[in-house]
PDB file of C-alpha atoms in Angstrom:
ATOM      1  CA  GLY A  25     203.371  71.079  57.088  1.00  0.00           C
ATOM      2  CA  GLN A  26     199.973  72.148  56.071  1.00  0.00           C
ATOM      3  CA  GLN A  27     198.282  70.226  53.285  1.00  0.00           C
ATOM      4  CA  LEU A  28     194.815  70.674  51.656  1.00  0.00           C
ATOM      5  CA  ASN A  29     192.166  67.955  52.023  1.00  0.00           C
ATOM      6  CA  GLN A  30     191.878  66.257  48.658  1.00  0.00           C
ATOM      7  CA  SER A  31     189.432  63.445  47.809  1.00  0.00           C
ATOM      8  CA  PRO A  32     189.103  60.785  46.851  1.00  0.00           C
ATOM      9  CA  GLN A  33     192.540  59.366  47.335  1.00  0.00           C
ATOM     10  CA  SER A  34     192.275  57.085  44.310  1.00  0.00           C
ATOM     11  CA  MET A  35     189.863  56.284  41.755  1.00  0.00           C
ATOM     12  CA  PHE A  36     189.665  53.278  39.353  1.00  0.00           C
ATOM     13  CA  ILE A  37     187.292  53.941  36.347  1.00  0.00           C
ATOM     14  CA  GLN A  38     186.447  52.706  32.955  1.00  0.00           C
ATOM     15  CA  GLU A  39     187.545  54.536  29.818  1.00  0.00           C
ATOM     16  CA  GLY A  40     184.789  56.881  28.734  1.00  0.00           C
ATOM     17  CA  GLU A  41     183.554  57.641  32.255  1.00  0.00           C
ATOM     18  CA  ASP A  42     183.482  60.955  33.704  1.00  0.00           C
ATOM     19  CA  VAL A  43     185.604  61.732  36.901  1.00  0.00           C
ATOM     20  CA  SER A  44     185.185  64.387  39.682  1.00  0.00           C
ATOM     21  CA  MET A  45     187.604  65.267  42.476  1.00  0.00           C
ATOM     22  CA  ASN A  46     187.751  68.151  44.994  1.00  0.00           C
ATOM     23  CA  CYS A  47     189.793  69.982  47.499  1.00  0.00           C
ATOM     24  CA  THR A  48     189.094  71.762  50.639  1.00  0.00           C
ATOM     25  CA  SER A  49     191.002  74.023  52.996  1.00  0.00           C
ATOM     26  CA  SER A  50     190.395  75.562  56.422  1.00  0.00           C
ATOM     27  CA  SER A  51     192.127  78.741  54.923  1.00  0.00           C
ATOM     28  CA  ILE A  52     191.171  81.176  52.136  1.00  0.00           C
ATOM     29  CA  PHE A  53     193.170  81.103  48.918  1.00  0.00           C
ATOM     30  CA  ASN A  54     193.182  83.555  46.172  1.00  0.00           C
ATOM     31  CA  THR A  55     194.261  81.197  43.632  1.00  0.00           C
ATOM     32  CA  TRP A  56     193.470  77.562  43.017  1.00  0.00           C
ATOM     33  CA  LEU A  57     195.606  75.420  40.689  1.00  0.00           C
ATOM     34  CA  TRP A  58     195.302  71.881  39.348  1.00  0.00           C
ATOM     35  CA  TYR A  59     198.367  69.871  38.468  1.00  0.00           C
ATOM     36  CA  LYS A  60     198.810  66.395  36.981  1.00  0.00           C
ATOM     37  CA  GLN A  61     201.945  64.264  37.780  1.00  0.00           C
ATOM     38  CA  GLU A  62     203.038  61.193  35.982  1.00  0.00           C
ATOM     39  CA  PRO A  63     205.753  58.696  37.154  1.00  0.00           C
ATOM     40  CA  GLY A  64     209.281  60.250  36.892  1.00  0.00           C
ATOM     41  CA  GLU A  65     207.935  63.664  36.087  1.00  0.00           C
ATOM     42  CA  GLY A  66     207.300  66.945  37.874  1.00  0.00           C
ATOM     43  CA  PRO A  67     203.746  68.159  38.068  1.00  0.00           C
ATOM     44  CA  VAL A  68     202.365  69.739  34.942  1.00  0.00           C
ATOM     45  CA  LEU A  69     199.872  72.838  35.378  1.00  0.00           C
ATOM     46  CA  LEU A  70     196.403  71.924  33.940  1.00  0.00           C
ATOM     47  CA  ILE A  71     194.192  74.770  35.161  1.00  0.00           C
ATOM     48  CA  ALA A  72     194.518  78.009  37.105  1.00  0.00           C
ATOM     49  CA  LEU A  73     191.621  79.784  38.810  1.00  0.00           C
ATOM     50  CA  TYR A  74     191.840  83.390  40.108  1.00  0.00           C
ATOM     51  CA  LYS A  75     188.384  84.445  41.164  1.00  0.00           C
ATOM     52  CA  ALA A  76     185.701  82.887  43.452  1.00  0.00           C
ATOM     53  CA  GLY A  77     183.062  81.301  41.436  1.00  0.00           C
ATOM     54  CA  GLU A  78     185.190  81.071  38.409  1.00  0.00           C
ATOM     55  CA  LEU A  79     184.577  78.087  36.147  1.00  0.00           C
ATOM     56  CA  THR A  80     187.473  77.298  33.582  1.00  0.00           C
ATOM     57  CA  SER A  81     187.822  74.579  31.095  1.00  0.00           C
ATOM     58  CA  ASN A  82     190.816  73.068  29.276  1.00  0.00           C
ATOM     59  CA  GLY A  83     189.702  70.576  26.847  1.00  0.00           C
ATOM     60  CA  ARG A  84     188.044  67.743  28.759  1.00  0.00           C
ATOM     61  CA  LEU A  85     188.910  69.259  31.959  1.00  0.00           C
ATOM     62  CA  THR A  86     186.723  71.767  33.868  1.00  0.00           C
ATOM     63  CA  ALA A  87     187.683  73.300  37.334  1.00  0.00           C
ATOM     64  CA  GLN A  88     185.803  75.627  39.640  1.00  0.00           C
ATOM     65  CA  PHE A  89     186.875  78.041  42.294  1.00  0.00           C
ATOM     66  CA  GLY A  90     184.584  77.642  45.218  1.00  0.00           C
ATOM     67  CA  ILE A  91     182.525  80.808  46.355  1.00  0.00           C
ATOM     68  CA  THR A  92     183.902  80.579  49.936  1.00  0.00           C
ATOM     69  CA  ARG A  93     187.444  80.487  48.422  1.00  0.00           C
ATOM     70  CA  LYS A  94     188.102  77.495  50.560  1.00  0.00           C
ATOM     71  CA  ASP A  95     187.418  74.762  47.842  1.00  0.00           C
ATOM     72  CA  SER A  96     187.768  73.761  44.320  1.00  0.00           C
ATOM     73  CA  PHE A  97     186.794  70.827  42.175  1.00  0.00           C
ATOM     74  CA  LEU A  98     188.164  69.257  38.986  1.00  0.00           C
ATOM     75  CA  ASN A  99     186.075  67.234  36.430  1.00  0.00           C
ATOM     76  CA  ILE A 100     187.341  65.169  33.655  1.00  0.00           C
ATOM     77  CA  SER A 101     184.892  64.202  31.003  1.00  0.00           C
ATOM     78  CA  ALA A 102     185.051  61.027  28.811  1.00  0.00           C
ATOM     79  CA  SER A 103     188.276  59.692  30.325  1.00  0.00           C
ATOM     80  CA  ILE A 104     190.915  58.043  28.306  1.00  0.00           C
ATOM     81  CA  PRO A 105     193.834  55.828  29.117  1.00  0.00           C
ATOM     82  CA  SER A 106     196.332  58.736  28.903  1.00  0.00           C
ATOM     83  CA  ASP A 107     194.449  60.516  31.893  1.00  0.00           C
ATOM     84  CA  VAL A 108     196.237  58.109  34.174  1.00  0.00           C
ATOM     85  CA  GLY A 109     198.201  59.929  36.741  1.00  0.00           C
ATOM     86  CA  ILE A 110     198.131  61.652  40.121  1.00  0.00           C
ATOM     87  CA  TYR A 111     196.063  64.809  40.152  1.00  0.00           C
ATOM     88  CA  PHE A 112     197.054  67.652  42.743  1.00  0.00           C
ATOM     89  CA  CYS A 113     195.228  70.597  43.870  1.00  0.00           C
ATOM     90  CA  ALA A 114     197.176  73.405  44.993  1.00  0.00           C
ATOM     91  CA  GLY A 115     196.212  76.852  46.762  1.00  0.00           C
ATOM     92  CA  ARG A 116     197.977  80.087  46.960  1.00  0.00           C
ATOM     93  CA  SER A 117     197.445  83.190  49.206  1.00  0.00           C
ATOM     94  CA  GLY A 118     198.753  86.748  48.041  1.00  0.00           C
ATOM     95  CA  SER A 119     197.338  88.785  45.408  1.00  0.00           C
ATOM     96  CA  GLY A 120     198.424  91.038  42.622  1.00  0.00           C
ATOM     97  CA  GLY A 121     202.034  90.424  41.622  1.00  0.00           C
ATOM     98  CA  SER A 122     202.834  88.349  44.596  1.00  0.00           C
ATOM     99  CA  ASN A 123     203.823  84.753  43.908  1.00  0.00           C
ATOM    100  CA  TYR A 124     203.780  83.094  47.273  1.00  0.00           C
ATOM    101  CA  LYS A 125     204.203  79.353  48.134  1.00  0.00           C
ATOM    102  CA  LEU A 126     201.788  76.879  46.902  1.00  0.00           C
ATOM    103  CA  THR A 127     200.116  74.480  49.441  1.00  0.00           C
ATOM    104  CA  PHE A 128     199.315  71.129  47.920  1.00  0.00           C
ATOM    105  CA  GLY A 129     196.836  68.496  48.522  1.00  0.00           C
ATOM    106  CA  LYS A 130     197.899  64.781  48.809  1.00  0.00           C
ATOM    107  CA  GLY A 131     196.683  63.926  45.326  1.00  0.00           C
ATOM    108  CA  THR A 132     194.187  61.683  43.755  1.00  0.00           C
ATOM    109  CA  LEU A 133     195.468  58.694  41.944  1.00  0.00           C
ATOM    110  CA  LEU A 134     193.557  58.108  38.649  1.00  0.00           C
ATOM    111  CA  THR A 135     193.550  54.720  37.028  1.00  0.00           C
ATOM    112  CA  VAL A 136     191.622  54.303  33.752  1.00  0.00           C
ATOM    113  CA  ASN A 137     190.752  50.780  32.665  1.00  0.00           C
ATOM    114  CA  PRO A 138     190.785  50.528  28.746  1.00  0.00           C
TER     115      PRO A 138
ATOM    116  CA  ASP B  30     211.959  76.758  24.560  1.00  0.00           C
ATOM    117  CA  ALA B  31     213.587  74.823  27.242  1.00  0.00           C
ATOM    118  CA  GLY B  32     211.544  74.219  30.310  1.00  0.00           C
ATOM    119  CA  VAL B  33     212.776  73.827  33.973  1.00  0.00           C
ATOM    120  CA  THR B  34     215.804  71.575  34.109  1.00  0.00           C
ATOM    121  CA  GLN B  35     217.265  69.948  37.259  1.00  0.00           C
ATOM    122  CA  SER B  36     220.418  67.979  38.011  1.00  0.00           C
ATOM    123  CA  PRO B  37     221.243  65.407  38.926  1.00  0.00           C
ATOM    124  CA  THR B  38     218.267  63.084  38.244  1.00  0.00           C
ATOM    125  CA  HIS B  39     219.115  60.731  41.036  1.00  0.00           C
ATOM    126  CA  LEU B  40     221.509  60.822  43.877  1.00  0.00           C
ATOM    127  CA  ILE B  41     222.440  58.529  46.677  1.00  0.00           C
ATOM    128  CA  LYS B  42     224.099  59.748  49.908  1.00  0.00           C
ATOM    129  CA  THR B  43     224.661  58.538  53.396  1.00  0.00           C
ATOM    130  CA  ARG B  44     223.482  59.978  56.660  1.00  0.00           C
ATOM    131  CA  GLY B  45     225.517  62.945  57.745  1.00  0.00           C
ATOM    132  CA  GLN B  46     226.581  63.972  54.208  1.00  0.00           C
ATOM    133  CA  GLN B  47     225.838  67.221  52.465  1.00  0.00           C
ATOM    134  CA  VAL B  48     224.151  67.479  49.087  1.00  0.00           C
ATOM    135  CA  THR B  49     223.641  70.223  46.401  1.00  0.00           C
ATOM    136  CA  LEU B  50     220.847  70.174  43.920  1.00  0.00           C
ATOM    137  CA  ARG B  51     220.724  72.491  40.847  1.00  0.00           C
ATOM    138  CA  CYS B  52     217.919  74.063  38.931  1.00  0.00           C
ATOM    139  CA  SER B  53     217.781  76.042  35.819  1.00  0.00           C
ATOM    140  CA  PRO B  54     214.495  77.947  35.223  1.00  0.00           C
ATOM    141  CA  LYS B  55     212.386  78.275  32.229  1.00  0.00           C
ATOM    142  CA  SER B  56     213.439  81.047  29.855  1.00  0.00           C
ATOM    143  CA  GLY B  57     212.096  84.317  30.931  1.00  0.00           C
ATOM    144  CA  HIS B  58     211.462  83.331  34.496  1.00  0.00           C
ATOM    145  CA  ASP B  59     213.143  85.151  37.322  1.00  0.00           C
ATOM    146  CA  THR B  60     211.864  83.347  40.370  1.00  0.00           C
ATOM    147  CA  VAL B  61     212.712  79.932  41.682  1.00  0.00           C
ATOM    148  CA  SER B  62     210.957  77.809  44.365  1.00  0.00           C
ATOM    149  CA  TRP B  63     211.998  74.515  45.752  1.00  0.00           C
ATOM    150  CA  TYR B  64     209.647  71.812  47.014  1.00  0.00           C
ATOM    151  CA  GLN B  65     210.115  68.475  48.861  1.00  0.00           C
ATOM    152  CA  GLN B  66     207.782  65.639  47.817  1.00  0.00           C
ATOM    153  CA  ALA B  67     207.920  62.561  49.983  1.00  0.00           C
ATOM    154  CA  LEU B  68     206.510  59.222  48.716  1.00  0.00           C
ATOM    155  CA  GLY B  69     202.631  59.393  48.607  1.00  0.00           C
ATOM    156  CA  GLN B  70     202.496  63.010  49.471  1.00  0.00           C
ATOM    157  CA  GLY B  71     202.033  66.314  47.765  1.00  0.00           C
ATOM    158  CA  PRO B  72     204.937  68.658  47.450  1.00  0.00           C
ATOM    159  CA  GLN B  73     205.992  70.668  50.505  1.00  0.00           C
ATOM    160  CA  PHE B  74     207.195  74.229  49.998  1.00  0.00           C
ATOM    161  CA  ILE B  75     210.833  74.697  51.073  1.00  0.00           C
ATOM    162  CA  PHE B  76     211.744  78.205  49.996  1.00  0.00           C
ATOM    163  CA  GLN B  77     211.587  80.670  47.218  1.00  0.00           C
ATOM    164  CA  TYR B  78     214.360  82.976  45.582  1.00  0.00           C
ATOM    165  CA  TYR B  79     213.952  86.161  43.823  1.00  0.00           C
ATOM    166  CA  GLU B  80     216.705  88.756  42.945  1.00  0.00           C
ATOM    167  CA  GLU B  81     219.206  86.422  44.536  1.00  0.00           C
ATOM    168  CA  GLU B  82     217.410  86.521  47.947  1.00  0.00           C
ATOM    169  CA  GLU B  83     215.211  84.186  49.876  1.00  0.00           C
ATOM    170  CA  ARG B  84     211.724  85.736  49.862  1.00  0.00           C
ATOM    171  CA  GLN B  85     209.661  83.252  51.792  1.00  0.00           C
ATOM    172  CA  ARG B  86     210.487  79.996  53.654  1.00  0.00           C
ATOM    173  CA  GLY B  87     208.384  77.036  54.664  1.00  0.00           C
ATOM    174  CA  ASN B  88     208.634  74.967  57.711  1.00  0.00           C
ATOM    175  CA  PHE B  89     212.049  73.348  57.043  1.00  0.00           C
ATOM    176  CA  PRO B  90     215.163  73.462  59.318  1.00  0.00           C
ATOM    177  CA  ASP B  91     218.208  75.540  58.752  1.00  0.00           C
ATOM    178  CA  ARG B  92     220.021  72.528  57.345  1.00  0.00           C
ATOM    179  CA  PHE B  93     218.268  73.404  54.164  1.00  0.00           C
ATOM    180  CA  SER B  94     219.607  76.442  52.428  1.00  0.00           C
ATOM    181  CA  GLY B  95     219.753  77.856  49.013  1.00  0.00           C
ATOM    182  CA  HIS B  96     221.250  80.353  46.616  1.00  0.00           C
ATOM    183  CA  GLN B  97     220.084  81.997  43.359  1.00  0.00           C
ATOM    184  CA  PHE B  98     222.631  83.242  40.887  1.00  0.00           C
ATOM    185  CA  PRO B  99     222.419  86.281  38.523  1.00  0.00           C
ATOM    186  CA  ASN B 100     221.371  84.117  35.746  1.00  0.00           C
ATOM    187  CA  TYR B 101     218.307  83.107  37.810  1.00  0.00           C
ATOM    188  CA  SER B 102     219.577  79.502  38.368  1.00  0.00           C
ATOM    189  CA  SER B 103     219.391  78.072  41.811  1.00  0.00           C
ATOM    190  CA  GLU B 104     220.918  75.634  44.139  1.00  0.00           C
ATOM    191  CA  LEU B 105     219.466  73.621  47.101  1.00  0.00           C
ATOM    192  CA  ASN B 106     221.866  72.630  49.777  1.00  0.00           C
ATOM    193  CA  VAL B 107     221.056  70.196  52.599  1.00  0.00           C
ATOM    194  CA  ASN B 108     223.520  69.540  55.231  1.00  0.00           C
ATOM    195  CA  ALA B 109     223.841  66.669  57.936  1.00  0.00           C
ATOM    196  CA  LEU B 110     221.385  64.456  55.905  1.00  0.00           C
ATOM    197  CA  LEU B 111     218.872  62.387  57.583  1.00  0.00           C
ATOM    198  CA  LEU B 112     217.137  59.213  56.480  1.00  0.00           C
ATOM    199  CA  GLY B 113     213.879  61.388  56.375  1.00  0.00           C
ATOM    200  CA  ASP B 114     215.347  63.685  53.801  1.00  0.00           C
ATOM    201  CA  SER B 115     214.908  61.013  51.285  1.00  0.00           C
ATOM    202  CA  ALA B 116     212.508  62.431  48.604  1.00  0.00           C
ATOM    203  CA  LEU B 117     211.905  63.887  45.226  1.00  0.00           C
ATOM    204  CA  TYR B 118     213.125  67.611  45.234  1.00  0.00           C
ATOM    205  CA  LEU B 119     211.271  69.730  42.795  1.00  0.00           C
ATOM    206  CA  CYS B 120     212.198  73.018  41.452  1.00  0.00           C
ATOM    207  CA  ALA B 121     209.461  75.433  40.108  1.00  0.00           C
ATOM    208  CA  SER B 122     210.169  78.542  38.273  1.00  0.00           C
ATOM    209  CA  SER B 123     207.862  81.536  37.388  1.00  0.00           C
ATOM    210  CA  ARG B 124     207.850  85.265  36.626  1.00  0.00           C
ATOM    211  CA  LEU B 125     207.112  87.555  39.500  1.00  0.00           C
ATOM    212  CA  ALA B 126     205.298  90.098  37.444  1.00  0.00           C
ATOM    213  CA  GLY B 127     203.257  89.676  34.291  1.00  0.00           C
ATOM    214  CA  VAL B 128     199.792  88.371  33.303  1.00  0.00           C
ATOM    215  CA  SER B 129     200.689  84.751  34.333  1.00  0.00           C
ATOM    216  CA  ASN B 130     203.065  84.110  37.165  1.00  0.00           C
ATOM    217  CA  GLU B 131     202.359  80.527  37.825  1.00  0.00           C
ATOM    218  CA  GLN B 132     204.978  78.061  38.732  1.00  0.00           C
ATOM    219  CA  PHE B 133     206.252  75.516  36.282  1.00  0.00           C
ATOM    220  CA  PHE B 134     208.021  72.512  37.561  1.00  0.00           C
ATOM    221  CA  GLY B 135     211.046  70.686  36.674  1.00  0.00           C
ATOM    222  CA  PRO B 136     211.312  66.732  36.515  1.00  0.00           C
ATOM    223  CA  GLY B 137     212.897  66.628  40.039  1.00  0.00           C
ATOM    224  CA  THR B 138     215.870  65.185  41.699  1.00  0.00           C
ATOM    225  CA  ARG B 139     215.314  61.740  43.524  1.00  0.00           C
ATOM    226  CA  LEU B 140     217.379  61.817  46.638  1.00  0.00           C
ATOM    227  CA  THR B 141     218.095  58.729  48.544  1.00  0.00           C
ATOM    228  CA  VAL B 142     219.678  58.851  52.065  1.00  0.00           C
ATOM    229  CA  LEU B 143     220.984  55.476  53.308  1.00  0.00           C
TER     230      LEU B 143
END
């Protein structure tokens, strides 16, 4: 099935460093979402973006909806050990009250060295 | 406020068997989506149920079927299991209408087909 192009595939960083990951698509999406998944758990929603160019923060996390509507990025500032996990981007078509399927990237595995 | 719950947590089946997975949505949610997540991959959309009907379907064969009950809970059925059906099956619930209709995921059911 279709998946978004997410990079990098994995990152190994030191505590306190900033992290950046991105996601691109050949299709336009009306919504971009970023989820985090930890072992044995389902994905947890971190940030939702609804308008092209939108920049949204959630604590140390900042995400942007690309102007072309075909890409998005997620930044994590001052990483801490509990940031460890797999980060997924997801795109959704449809508008208004529509709640269509999510298309996911393959994920970015983040490891933080204390 | 209980989140999305799924049962069972783990399941082992043999090829050719049939399996039923269950999902209870988050309180106030009326829409249930099912995803398959293979090891090392992002979730892949199977189908979505609203008002007890299948609204949208991903690229999965007819061996995958579902049902939604009047209390909004849902079941995923897979017939004639194949080795390739081994995966984490995720249920996500949402509210079709409203300010935020984002999908919230359960912890998943880990299916192993031997």
